[in-house]
Coordinates of C-alpha atoms in Angstrom, one line a residue:
Chain A
X28 CA -118.1 124.1 -124.5
X29 CA -120.5 125.3 -127.1
X30 CA -121.8 128.7 -126.2
X31 CA -124.3 129.2 -128.9
X32 CA -127.6 127.4 -129.6
X33 CA -127.8 125.7 -132.9
X34 CA -129.9 123.1 -134.8
X35 CA -129.7 120.8 -137.8
X36 CA -132.4 119.2 -139.8
X37 CA -131.9 115.7 -141.3
X38 CA -133.5 112.4 -142.0
X39 CA -132.9 109.4 -139.8
X40 CA -132.8 105.7 -140.8
X41 CA -136.5 105.4 -140.5
X42 CA -137.0 108.3 -143.0
X43 CA -138.3 110.6 -140.4
X44 CA -137.3 114.3 -140.4
X45 CA -135.4 115.0 -137.2
X46 CA -134.7 118.4 -135.8
X47 CA -131.5 118.1 -133.7
X48 CA -131.1 120.9 -131.2
X49 CA -127.5 121.6 -130.1
X50 CA -125.8 123.6 -127.5
X51 CA -127.4 125.5 -124.6
X52 CA -131.1 126.3 -124.9
X53 CA -131.4 129.1 -122.4
X54 CA -133.0 132.5 -122.1
X55 CA -129.6 134.0 -123.0
X56 CA -129.2 132.0 -126.1
X57 CA -132.7 131.6 -127.4
X58 CA -132.3 134.7 -129.7
X59 CA -129.6 132.7 -131.7
X60 CA -132.2 130.3 -133.0
X61 CA -135.7 131.6 -132.5
X62 CA -136.3 133.2 -135.9
X63 CA -134.7 130.3 -137.7
X64 CA -136.7 127.6 -135.9
X65 CA -139.9 129.4 -136.4
X66 CA -139.4 129.6 -140.1
X67 CA -139.0 125.9 -140.7
X68 CA -141.7 125.0 -143.2
X69 CA -140.7 121.3 -143.6
X70 CA -142.7 118.8 -141.6
X71 CA -140.7 117.8 -138.6
X72 CA -141.4 114.4 -137.1
X73 CA -139.0 114.3 -134.2
X74 CA -137.3 116.9 -132.1
X75 CA -134.1 115.4 -130.7
X76 CA -132.5 116.9 -127.5
X77 CA -129.5 114.6 -127.3
X78 CA -127.0 117.3 -128.0
X79 CA -128.5 120.0 -125.9
X80 CA -125.9 120.9 -123.3
X81 CA -128.1 122.9 -121.0
X82 CA -131.7 123.8 -120.9
X83 CA -134.0 126.1 -118.8
X84 CA -137.7 126.8 -118.9
X85 CA -137.3 129.1 -121.9
X86 CA -135.5 126.4 -123.9
X87 CA -138.1 123.8 -122.8
X88 CA -141.0 126.1 -123.6
X89 CA -139.5 126.8 -127.0
X90 CA -138.9 123.2 -127.8
X91 CA -142.4 122.5 -126.7
X92 CA -143.7 125.2 -129.1
X93 CA -141.8 123.8 -132.1
X94 CA -142.8 120.3 -131.3
X95 CA -146.5 121.1 -130.9
X96 CA -146.5 123.3 -134.1
X97 CA -145.3 120.4 -136.1
X98 CA -147.0 117.8 -133.9
X99 CA -143.6 116.2 -133.5
X100 CA -142.5 114.0 -130.7
X101 CA -139.6 115.0 -128.4
X102 CA -136.8 112.4 -127.9
X103 CA -133.7 112.0 -125.9
X104 CA -134.7 114.5 -123.2
X105 CA -132.7 114.0 -120.0
X106 CA -134.4 114.1 -116.6
X107 CA -134.1 117.8 -116.1
X108 CA -135.3 118.6 -119.6
X109 CA -138.2 116.2 -119.2
X110 CA -139.3 117.8 -115.9
X111 CA -139.1 121.3 -117.5
X112 CA -141.0 120.1 -120.5
X113 CA -143.8 118.8 -118.3
X114 CA -143.8 122.0 -116.2
X115 CA -144.0 124.3 -119.2
X116 CA -146.5 122.1 -120.9
X117 CA -148.8 122.6 -118.0
X118 CA -148.3 126.4 -118.1
X119 CA -149.5 127.3 -121.5
X120 CA -151.0 130.7 -121.5
X121 CA -152.5 132.4 -124.5
X122 CA -153.7 135.6 -122.9
X123 CA -152.0 138.9 -123.8
X124 CA -149.4 140.5 -121.7
X125 CA -150.5 144.1 -122.0
X126 CA -153.8 145.4 -120.8
X127 CA -156.3 145.2 -123.7
X128 CA -156.4 148.4 -125.8
X129 CA -159.1 149.3 -128.3
X130 CA -158.2 150.4 -131.8
X131 CA -157.7 154.2 -132.2
X132 CA -161.0 154.9 -133.9
X133 CA -162.9 153.4 -131.0
X134 CA -160.5 154.6 -128.4
X135 CA -160.7 158.3 -129.3
X136 CA -164.5 158.6 -128.9
X137 CA -164.4 156.4 -125.9
X138 CA -161.8 158.6 -124.2
X139 CA -163.9 161.6 -125.2
X140 CA -167.0 160.1 -123.7
X141 CA -165.2 159.2 -120.6
X142 CA -164.0 162.7 -120.2
X143 CA -167.4 164.2 -120.6
X144 CA -168.9 161.6 -118.2
X145 CA -166.1 162.3 -115.7
X146 CA -166.5 166.0 -116.0
X147 CA -170.2 165.7 -115.1
X148 CA -169.6 163.2 -112.4
X149 CA -166.7 165.5 -111.1
X150 CA -169.1 168.4 -110.7
X151 CA -171.5 166.3 -108.7
X152 CA -168.6 165.1 -106.6
X153 CA -167.2 168.6 -106.0
X154 CA -170.6 169.7 -104.8
X155 CA -170.7 166.6 -102.6
X156 CA -167.2 167.5 -101.2
X157 CA -168.3 171.0 -100.6
X158 CA -171.3 169.7 -98.7
X159 CA -169.1 167.5 -96.6
X160 CA -166.9 170.4 -95.7
X161 CA -170.0 172.4 -94.6
X162 CA -171.2 169.5 -92.5
X163 CA -167.7 169.1 -91.0
X164 CA -167.6 172.8 -90.2
X165 CA -171.0 172.6 -88.6
X166 CA -170.0 169.7 -86.5
X167 CA -166.8 171.5 -85.4
X168 CA -168.9 174.5 -84.4
X169 CA -171.1 172.3 -82.3
X170 CA -168.1 170.5 -80.7
X171 CA -165.3 173.1 -80.8
X172 CA -163.2 170.8 -78.5
X173 CA -162.8 168.3 -81.3
X174 CA -161.1 170.8 -83.5
X175 CA -157.4 170.2 -84.1
X176 CA -155.7 173.4 -83.1
X177 CA -152.3 171.8 -83.3
X178 CA -152.9 170.7 -86.9
X179 CA -154.1 174.2 -87.7
X180 CA -151.0 175.8 -86.3
X181 CA -148.8 173.3 -88.1
X182 CA -150.6 174.2 -91.4
X183 CA -150.2 177.9 -90.6
X184 CA -146.5 177.3 -90.4
X185 CA -146.2 175.2 -93.6
X186 CA -148.6 177.2 -95.7
X187 CA -147.7 180.7 -94.4
X188 CA -144.5 181.0 -92.5
X189 CA -142.4 178.7 -94.6
X190 CA -143.6 180.4 -97.8
X191 CA -142.4 183.8 -96.6
X192 CA -138.9 183.8 -98.2
X193 CA -139.9 182.5 -101.6
X194 CA -143.0 184.7 -101.9
X195 CA -141.1 187.7 -100.6
X196 CA -138.3 187.3 -103.1
X197 CA -140.7 186.7 -106.0
X198 CA -142.8 189.7 -105.2
X199 CA -139.7 191.9 -104.7
X200 CA -138.5 190.9 -108.1
X201 CA -141.9 191.5 -109.7
X202 CA -142.0 194.9 -108.1
X203 CA -138.6 195.7 -109.7
X204 CA -139.8 194.5 -113.1
X205 CA -143.0 196.5 -113.1
X206 CA -141.3 199.7 -111.9
X207 CA -138.4 199.4 -114.3
X208 CA -140.5 198.4 -117.4
X209 CA -143.3 200.8 -116.5
X210 CA -140.9 203.7 -116.1
X211 CA -139.4 203.1 -119.6
X212 CA -142.9 203.4 -121.2
X213 CA -144.0 206.3 -119.0
X214 CA -140.9 208.2 -119.7
X215 CA -142.0 208.5 -123.4
X216 CA -144.9 210.7 -122.1
X217 CA -142.7 212.4 -119.5
X218 CA -144.8 210.8 -116.8
X219 CA -142.3 208.7 -115.0
X220 CA -143.6 210.1 -111.7
X221 CA -146.7 207.9 -112.3
X222 CA -144.5 204.8 -111.8
X223 CA -145.6 205.1 -108.2
X224 CA -149.3 204.8 -109.1
X225 CA -148.6 201.9 -111.4
X226 CA -146.6 199.9 -108.9
X227 CA -148.9 200.7 -106.0
X228 CA -152.2 200.0 -107.6
X229 CA -151.3 197.0 -109.7
X230 CA -149.6 195.1 -106.9
X231 CA -152.2 195.8 -104.2
X232 CA -155.1 195.3 -106.4
X233 CA -154.1 192.5 -108.7
X234 CA -150.6 191.0 -108.9
X235 CA -149.7 190.7 -105.2
X236 CA -152.6 188.4 -104.5
X237 CA -152.7 186.6 -107.8
X238 CA -149.0 185.7 -107.8
X239 CA -149.3 184.6 -104.2
X240 CA -152.3 182.4 -105.0
X241 CA -150.3 180.8 -107.8
X242 CA -147.3 180.3 -105.6
X243 CA -149.5 178.8 -102.8
X244 CA -151.2 176.5 -105.3
X245 CA -147.8 175.2 -106.4
X246 CA -146.4 174.9 -102.9
X247 CA -149.3 173.9 -100.7
X248 CA -152.1 172.8 -103.1
X249 CA -149.8 170.2 -104.6
X250 CA -148.6 169.2 -101.1
X251 CA -152.2 168.7 -99.9
X252 CA -153.1 166.5 -102.8
X253 CA -149.9 164.4 -102.5
X254 CA -150.2 164.1 -98.7
X255 CA -153.9 163.1 -98.7
X256 CA -153.5 161.0 -101.7
X257 CA -150.7 159.0 -100.2
X258 CA -152.6 158.6 -97.0
X259 CA -155.5 157.3 -99.0
X260 CA -153.2 154.7 -100.7
X261 CA -151.8 153.5 -97.4
X262 CA -155.4 153.2 -96.0
X263 CA -154.7 155.8 -93.3
X264 CA -157.9 157.6 -94.3
X265 CA -159.9 154.4 -93.9
X266 CA -158.1 153.8 -90.5
X267 CA -159.2 157.3 -89.4
X268 CA -162.8 156.6 -90.4
X269 CA -162.9 153.3 -88.4
X270 CA -161.6 155.1 -85.3
X271 CA -164.4 157.6 -85.7
X272 CA -162.2 160.5 -86.9
X273 CA -163.7 162.3 -89.8
X274 CA -160.9 162.9 -92.4
X275 CA -162.8 166.1 -93.4
X276 CA -162.4 167.5 -89.9
X277 CA -158.9 166.2 -89.2
X278 CA -157.3 166.8 -92.6
X279 CA -159.3 169.1 -94.8
X280 CA -160.7 171.8 -92.5
X281 CA -157.3 172.7 -90.9
X282 CA -155.9 173.0 -94.4
X283 CA -158.8 175.1 -95.6
X284 CA -158.5 177.5 -92.7
X285 CA -154.8 177.7 -93.0
X286 CA -155.1 178.7 -96.7
X287 CA -158.0 181.1 -95.9
X288 CA -156.1 183.1 -93.3
X289 CA -152.6 182.7 -94.6
X290 CA -153.6 183.9 -98.1
X291 CA -154.8 187.3 -96.6
X292 CA -151.5 187.8 -94.8
X293 CA -149.3 186.4 -97.6
X294 CA -151.2 188.5 -100.2
X295 CA -150.7 191.7 -98.2
X296 CA -147.1 190.8 -97.5
X297 CA -146.5 190.1 -101.2
X298 CA -147.9 193.5 -102.2
X299 CA -145.7 195.2 -99.7
X300 CA -142.6 193.4 -100.9
X301 CA -143.4 194.3 -104.5
X302 CA -143.8 198.0 -103.5
X303 CA -140.5 197.9 -101.7
X304 CA -138.9 196.3 -104.8
X305 CA -140.4 199.1 -107.0
X306 CA -139.2 201.7 -104.5
X307 CA -135.7 200.3 -104.5
X308 CA -135.4 200.3 -108.3
X309 CA -136.9 203.8 -108.5
X310 CA -134.4 205.1 -106.1
X311 CA -131.6 203.6 -108.1
X312 CA -132.7 204.4 -111.7
X313 CA -135.4 207.1 -111.7
X314 CA -134.1 209.4 -109.0
X315 CA -137.3 209.0 -106.8
X316 CA -135.9 208.6 -103.3
X317 CA -137.0 205.5 -101.5
X318 CA -139.0 207.2 -98.7
X319 CA -140.6 209.6 -101.1
X320 CA -141.8 206.6 -103.2
X321 CA -143.4 205.0 -100.1
X322 CA -145.1 208.2 -98.9
X323 CA -146.4 208.8 -102.5
X324 CA -148.0 205.3 -102.4
X325 CA -150.0 206.4 -99.4
X326 CA -151.4 209.4 -101.5
X327 CA -152.0 207.7 -104.9
X328 CA -153.4 204.3 -103.9
X329 CA -157.1 204.5 -102.8
X330 CA -158.0 202.5 -99.8
X331 CA -160.4 200.4 -101.7
X332 CA -157.6 198.9 -103.8
X333 CA -156.3 197.3 -100.6
X334 CA -159.8 196.0 -99.9
X335 CA -160.1 194.6 -103.4
X336 CA -156.9 192.6 -102.9
X337 CA -157.7 191.5 -99.4
X338 CA -161.2 190.3 -100.3
X339 CA -159.9 188.2 -103.2
X340 CA -157.1 186.7 -101.2
X341 CA -159.1 184.4 -98.9
X342 CA -161.3 183.3 -101.7
X343 CA -158.3 182.2 -103.7
X344 CA -156.9 180.5 -100.7
X345 CA -160.1 178.5 -100.3
X346 CA -160.0 177.5 -104.0
X347 CA -156.4 176.3 -103.7
X348 CA -157.1 174.3 -100.6
X349 CA -160.3 172.8 -101.8
X350 CA -158.9 171.6 -105.1
X351 CA -155.8 170.2 -103.4
X352 CA -157.8 168.3 -100.7
X353 CA -160.5 167.2 -103.2
X354 CA -158.0 165.8 -105.6
X355 CA -156.1 164.1 -102.8
X356 CA -159.3 162.4 -101.6
X357 CA -160.0 161.2 -105.1
X358 CA -156.7 159.1 -105.3
X359 CA -157.4 155.4 -105.8
X360 CA -155.3 152.5 -107.0
X361 CA -151.7 153.2 -107.5
X362 CA -148.9 155.7 -107.0
X363 CA -149.2 157.0 -110.5
X364 CA -152.6 158.4 -109.6
X365 CA -151.0 160.5 -106.8
X366 CA -148.9 162.3 -109.3
X367 CA -151.8 162.7 -111.7
X368 CA -154.1 164.1 -109.1
X369 CA -151.4 166.4 -107.8
X370 CA -150.9 167.9 -111.2
X371 CA -154.7 168.2 -111.6
X372 CA -155.0 170.0 -108.2
X373 CA -152.5 172.6 -109.2
X374 CA -153.8 173.2 -112.7
X375 CA -157.4 173.3 -111.6
X376 CA -156.5 175.7 -108.7
X377 CA -154.6 178.2 -110.9
X378 CA -157.1 178.1 -113.6
X379 CA -160.0 178.7 -111.3
X380 CA -158.2 181.5 -109.5
X381 CA -157.5 183.3 -112.8
X382 CA -161.1 182.9 -114.0
X383 CA -162.4 184.2 -110.7
X384 CA -160.0 187.0 -110.8
X385 CA -161.5 188.2 -114.1
X386 CA -164.9 188.2 -112.5
X387 CA -163.7 190.1 -109.5
X388 CA -162.1 192.7 -111.7
X389 CA -165.3 193.4 -113.6
X390 CA -167.4 193.3 -110.4
X391 CA -165.3 195.7 -108.4
X392 CA -165.1 198.1 -111.3
X393 CA -168.9 198.0 -111.6
X394 CA -169.5 198.8 -107.9
X395 CA -167.3 201.9 -108.3
X396 CA -164.1 200.6 -106.9
X397 CA -162.2 201.2 -110.1
Chain B
X9 CA -111.0 154.8 -126.7
X10 CA -112.9 152.5 -129.0
X11 CA -113.6 150.3 -126.0
X12 CA -115.3 153.1 -124.2
X13 CA -117.3 154.0 -127.3
X14 CA -118.3 150.4 -127.7
X15 CA -119.2 150.2 -124.1
X16 CA -121.6 153.1 -124.3
X17 CA -123.0 152.8 -127.8
X18 CA -122.0 149.4 -129.0
X19 CA -124.4 146.4 -128.9
X20 CA -122.9 144.3 -126.2
X21 CA -123.1 140.6 -126.7
X22 CA -125.1 139.3 -123.8
X23 CA -122.9 137.5 -121.3
X24 CA -123.5 133.8 -121.0
X25 CA -122.9 131.8 -117.9
X26 CA -122.8 128.1 -117.2
X27 CA -124.9 127.0 -114.4
X28 CA -123.1 127.3 -111.1
X29 CA -121.6 123.9 -110.2
X30 CA -119.8 124.8 -107.0
X31 CA -121.1 123.7 -103.6
X32 CA -122.0 127.0 -102.2
X33 CA -123.7 129.6 -104.4
X34 CA -123.8 132.1 -101.5
X35 CA -121.0 132.5 -99.0
X36 CA -121.0 135.2 -96.4
X37 CA -117.9 135.7 -94.2
X38 CA -117.4 138.2 -91.4
X39 CA -120.3 140.4 -92.4
X40 CA -120.7 143.5 -90.4
X41 CA -123.7 145.8 -90.8
X42 CA -124.5 148.8 -88.7
X43 CA -126.9 151.7 -88.8
X44 CA -125.1 154.5 -86.9
X45 CA -124.3 153.0 -83.5
X46 CA -126.8 150.2 -83.8
X47 CA -124.9 147.0 -84.9
X48 CA -127.1 144.6 -86.9
X49 CA -124.6 142.0 -87.8
X50 CA -121.4 141.4 -86.1
X51 CA -119.0 139.1 -88.1
X52 CA -121.8 136.9 -89.4
X53 CA -121.0 133.8 -91.4
X54 CA -123.4 131.8 -93.6
X55 CA -123.2 129.4 -96.5
X56 CA -126.1 128.4 -98.7
X57 CA -125.8 125.0 -100.3
X58 CA -126.6 124.5 -103.9
X59 CA -130.0 123.0 -104.5
X60 CA -131.3 123.5 -101.0
X61 CA -134.1 125.6 -99.5
X62 CA -132.4 127.5 -96.6
X63 CA -134.9 129.0 -94.2
X64 CA -133.7 132.1 -92.3
X65 CA -135.4 132.8 -89.0
X66 CA -134.9 135.2 -86.2
X67 CA -136.9 137.6 -84.0
X68 CA -138.1 140.9 -85.4
X69 CA -135.2 143.3 -85.9
X70 CA -132.5 140.6 -86.0
X71 CA -131.6 141.7 -89.5
X72 CA -133.0 139.0 -91.7
X73 CA -134.0 141.4 -94.4
X74 CA -130.8 143.4 -94.0
X75 CA -128.8 140.1 -94.5
X76 CA -130.7 139.5 -97.7
X77 CA -130.3 143.0 -98.9
X78 CA -126.5 142.7 -98.2
X79 CA -126.3 139.5 -100.3
X80 CA -128.1 141.0 -103.2
X81 CA -126.0 144.2 -103.0
X82 CA -128.7 146.7 -102.0
X83 CA -127.1 147.3 -98.6
X84 CA -123.3 147.9 -98.7
X85 CA -121.9 146.2 -95.6
X86 CA -119.6 148.0 -93.2
X87 CA -117.2 145.1 -93.4
X88 CA -117.0 141.5 -94.5
X89 CA -116.9 139.4 -97.6
X90 CA -119.9 138.1 -99.6
X91 CA -119.6 135.7 -102.6
X92 CA -122.4 134.8 -104.9
X93 CA -121.7 132.2 -107.5
X94 CA -118.0 132.5 -106.6
X95 CA -117.9 136.2 -107.3
X96 CA -117.3 138.8 -104.7
X97 CA -120.4 141.1 -104.3
X98 CA -118.8 143.4 -101.8
X99 CA -116.1 144.8 -104.1
X100 CA -117.6 143.8 -107.5
X101 CA -117.2 146.0 -110.5
X102 CA -120.6 147.1 -111.7
X103 CA -120.4 144.8 -114.7
X104 CA -119.5 141.8 -112.7
X105 CA -122.4 142.5 -110.4
X106 CA -124.7 142.7 -113.3
X107 CA -123.4 139.3 -114.4
X108 CA -124.7 137.9 -111.1
X109 CA -127.9 139.9 -111.1
X110 CA -129.4 138.1 -114.1
X111 CA -128.8 134.8 -112.3
X112 CA -130.9 135.5 -109.2
X113 CA -134.5 136.4 -108.6
X114 CA -135.8 138.3 -105.7
X115 CA -139.3 138.4 -104.2
X116 CA -139.7 141.4 -101.9
X117 CA -142.1 141.3 -98.9
X118 CA -144.9 143.4 -100.5
X119 CA -144.3 141.9 -104.0
X120 CA -142.8 145.3 -105.1
X121 CA -144.6 145.0 -108.4
X122 CA -144.4 148.0 -110.7
X123 CA -147.9 149.4 -110.2
X124 CA -148.2 151.1 -113.7
X125 CA -147.5 147.8 -115.6
X126 CA -149.7 144.7 -115.9
X127 CA -148.5 141.5 -114.3
X128 CA -147.3 140.2 -117.7
X129 CA -145.4 143.4 -118.4
X130 CA -143.9 143.2 -114.9
X131 CA -142.5 139.8 -115.8
X132 CA -141.2 141.1 -119.1
X133 CA -139.2 144.0 -117.5
X134 CA -136.2 141.9 -116.4
X135 CA -136.2 139.9 -119.7
X136 CA -136.2 143.1 -121.8
X137 CA -133.6 144.6 -119.5
X138 CA -131.1 141.8 -119.8
X139 CA -132.0 140.3 -123.2
X140 CA -133.2 143.1 -125.4
X141 CA -132.3 141.0 -128.5
X142 CA -135.2 138.6 -127.9
X143 CA -138.1 139.3 -130.2
X144 CA -141.0 141.1 -128.5
X145 CA -143.6 138.4 -129.3
X146 CA -141.3 135.8 -127.8
X147 CA -140.9 137.9 -124.6
X148 CA -144.7 138.2 -124.4
X149 CA -145.1 134.4 -124.6
X150 CA -142.3 133.8 -122.1
X151 CA -143.9 136.2 -119.7
X152 CA -147.3 134.6 -120.2
X153 CA -146.2 131.1 -119.3
X154 CA -144.2 132.3 -116.3
X155 CA -147.3 133.9 -114.9
X156 CA -149.1 130.5 -115.1
X157 CA -146.1 128.8 -113.8
X158 CA -146.2 130.9 -110.7
X159 CA -149.7 129.6 -110.0
X160 CA -151.7 132.5 -111.3
X161 CA -154.8 132.1 -113.5
X162 CA -154.3 133.0 -117.2
X163 CA -156.6 136.1 -116.9
X164 CA -154.2 137.7 -114.4
X165 CA -151.6 138.2 -117.1
X166 CA -153.1 141.5 -118.4
X167 CA -154.3 142.8 -115.0
X168 CA -152.8 145.5 -113.0
X169 CA -151.3 144.8 -109.6
X170 CA -154.0 147.0 -108.0
X171 CA -156.6 144.6 -109.3
X172 CA -155.0 141.6 -107.5
X173 CA -155.4 140.2 -104.0
X174 CA -152.5 140.0 -101.6
X175 CA -151.8 136.3 -102.4
X176 CA -151.9 136.9 -106.1
X177 CA -149.6 139.9 -105.8
X178 CA -147.0 137.6 -104.1
X179 CA -147.4 135.0 -106.9
X180 CA -147.0 137.8 -109.5
X181 CA -143.8 138.9 -107.7
X182 CA -142.7 135.3 -107.8
X183 CA -143.3 135.2 -111.5
X184 CA -141.2 138.3 -112.0
X185 CA -138.5 136.7 -109.8
X186 CA -138.5 133.7 -112.0
X187 CA -138.5 135.7 -115.2
X188 CA -134.8 135.1 -116.0
X189 CA -134.8 131.4 -115.0
X190 CA -132.6 132.2 -112.0
X191 CA -130.5 129.6 -110.2
X192 CA -130.9 131.4 -107.0
X193 CA -134.1 132.7 -105.5
X194 CA -134.4 135.1 -102.6
X195 CA -137.8 135.1 -100.9
X196 CA -138.6 137.7 -98.1
X197 CA -141.5 136.4 -96.1
X198 CA -143.4 134.9 -99.0
X199 CA -146.3 133.6 -96.9
X200 CA -146.7 136.6 -94.6
X201 CA -150.2 137.9 -94.8
X202 CA -151.6 134.8 -96.7
X203 CA -154.4 132.7 -95.4
X204 CA -153.3 129.2 -94.2
X205 CA -154.6 127.5 -97.4
X206 CA -152.9 130.1 -99.6
X207 CA -149.7 129.9 -97.6
X208 CA -149.6 126.1 -97.8
X209 CA -150.2 126.3 -101.6
X210 CA -147.4 128.8 -101.9
X211 CA -145.1 126.5 -99.9
X212 CA -145.8 123.6 -102.1
X213 CA -145.4 125.8 -105.2
X214 CA -141.9 126.9 -104.0
X215 CA -141.0 123.3 -103.3
X216 CA -142.2 122.2 -106.7
X217 CA -140.4 125.0 -108.5
X218 CA -137.2 124.2 -106.6
X219 CA -137.5 120.6 -107.7
X220 CA -138.3 121.3 -111.4
X221 CA -136.0 124.2 -112.0
X222 CA -133.2 123.1 -109.7
X223 CA -133.3 126.3 -107.7
X224 CA -131.4 127.3 -104.6
X225 CA -133.7 129.2 -102.3
X226 CA -132.9 131.6 -99.6
X227 CA -136.1 132.0 -97.7
X228 CA -136.7 134.5 -94.9
X229 CA -139.8 133.5 -92.9
X230 CA -141.7 133.9 -89.7
X231 CA -143.9 131.0 -90.6
X232 CA -143.1 127.9 -88.6
X233 CA -145.2 125.8 -90.9
X234 CA -143.2 126.8 -93.9
X235 CA -140.0 125.8 -92.1
X236 CA -141.3 122.4 -91.3
X237 CA -142.9 121.9 -94.7
X238 CA -140.3 122.9 -97.2
X239 CA -136.9 123.9 -95.7
X240 CA -134.0 121.6 -96.0
X241 CA -131.9 123.6 -93.5
X242 CA -132.7 126.5 -91.2
X243 CA -130.4 129.3 -90.2
X244 CA -131.2 131.0 -86.9
X245 CA -130.2 134.7 -86.5
X246 CA -129.7 136.0 -83.0
X247 CA -127.2 138.1 -81.1
X248 CA -126.0 139.7 -84.4
X249 CA -124.8 136.3 -85.7
X250 CA -126.1 133.1 -87.3
X251 CA -126.1 131.1 -84.1
X252 CA -127.0 127.8 -85.7
X253 CA -127.6 126.2 -89.1
X254 CA -128.9 122.8 -89.6
X255 CA -132.0 120.6 -90.2
X256 CA -134.8 121.1 -87.7
X257 CA -134.0 117.9 -85.7
X258 CA -130.5 119.1 -85.4
X259 CA -131.6 122.5 -84.2
X260 CA -134.0 120.9 -81.7
X261 CA -131.0 119.3 -80.0
X262 CA -129.4 122.6 -79.2
X263 CA -130.3 124.2 -75.9
X264 CA -130.2 127.8 -76.9
X265 CA -133.1 129.5 -75.2
X266 CA -134.4 131.3 -78.3
X267 CA -134.3 128.2 -80.5
X268 CA -136.0 126.2 -77.8
X269 CA -138.7 128.8 -77.4
X270 CA -139.1 129.2 -81.1
X271 CA -139.5 125.5 -82.0
X272 CA -141.0 124.3 -78.8
X273 CA -143.3 127.3 -78.2
X274 CA -147.1 126.7 -78.7
X275 CA -146.9 127.5 -82.4
X276 CA -143.7 125.5 -83.0
X277 CA -145.2 122.5 -81.3
X278 CA -148.4 122.8 -83.3
X279 CA -146.4 122.8 -86.5
X280 CA -144.5 119.7 -85.3
X281 CA -147.8 118.1 -84.7
X282 CA -147.2 117.8 -80.9
X283 CA -149.8 118.8 -78.3
X284 CA -148.8 122.1 -76.6
X285 CA -148.3 122.1 -72.9
X286 CA -151.1 123.2 -70.7

């Protein structure tokens, strides 16, 4: 049996140009002949299918194309070929397969304009979302029984308790790095004793809370966006609304509160772990005993450093939770959007946290908590 | 050594198959499927005849979809033997399985369209996967006419699945299932969730495609109307087995309680055009 598609071109008795197709004309064999057949310049009068061993819709469609390009007639098609030819003849479709795309020069400004528009629109929507949260909070305050304590406890667990190991380890290592690297620099001035001040102040004031916020944004902010986004896709959110549950009350507020409270505890915990890490490495390499390091912390770190950290922590928590929930609620259409919105939630949260941290730094110094 | 290198980097000549000429494109023998302790199929046998539309019915949870997934190799069975086009699926080498895979098309329940691709691009995916040597503009055109063949309007070709209605998604899924001009078509509840007019249109589309393309169709359904309208034979799944296979009049003769209730229940009678009791 012939396994390759082929064709010949000759004149028949009547002087007509006949294109004789041979062998199987199938999806798997069409690439044998497609370029050749398309390049025929000669006028073809008849396409002859007598020697075609097998044909499927692709073969039929291709035959149809060749015949209609040359306005030739098709002869000797068997029953099956005839049926297929009719079927594909009725299925002509000249629309493009890919979604329409503009040329680059138009697309670039269009994308730019869309970004600007979306940014403006986004600000309005975030404000709207904020308003919804306030309304939701107000309605919970009026009907405290409606509040989902179980959901809140569950969120406490997943945002706070489950994050303890990773945040603890991260902070411990950061404490080690700060103490060790700080000591190397301070030794040049003979001031390695100040390592305690360095570790204590920087972790309680800045790094403990900041690193925790980044970690929580990566762990929980992304989870919020993905969870709520998926629920949006599967119409769970719509189902909630029809039952009379407010997604803000059920989904968003427990997450906000969990981040609010857990960030305070996690931030403090992270600072403590970092100090312990610093103390361990000082004990090992600087000759400052572990307990001496800890009691020195008490003397050199002013109380307001702790306050600075603990005031920032819940604010950062709120930012992480709001951007996670907000992006989740914005998901529409397909699963790709969930990924996109999750990324956005994390990036937005971390960026906002760092910008705000800069403002806090200036503010607290100005009010004399330097 | 060279063989291995060829296999990985070499341009493999696409395998070519003759159309299956045997009597049974699908043969299932002694199939056992179980999830943990729960036995879904217990030594199930089933043959699908070439050129027929075989309807598969059964109550919820009788393992209709699992049976389909076993046949197409997505669900490795605990025991048993499955042959598709005369090739064993159950212990097939990966390559051999691939040789079967481009000869069947599958329509999943929800359509299972790739959501980031347009309908046309969805149809192109299997063509590009199995026949990368075909010129892109030809693949485009093939995909475009398949979309219309599946009963979608031309404009749907460049739309994304999220822009389509439920019925159109099913048709788009069907277009993708037909992309490789398969000999065997698996349909998992094609008319579920469609309005009666849409469902009837889908039924006649399947019938028509089967006639023109010479397809063998394995059709899972809950829809009694579909059974009466287009199925040549019906297989009934119950008690972890296929308890009966035959034309609907043949099945009506049997006095298995489930079969009687199914076909002579109010919906079954309505589909047969008989008045229901009471």
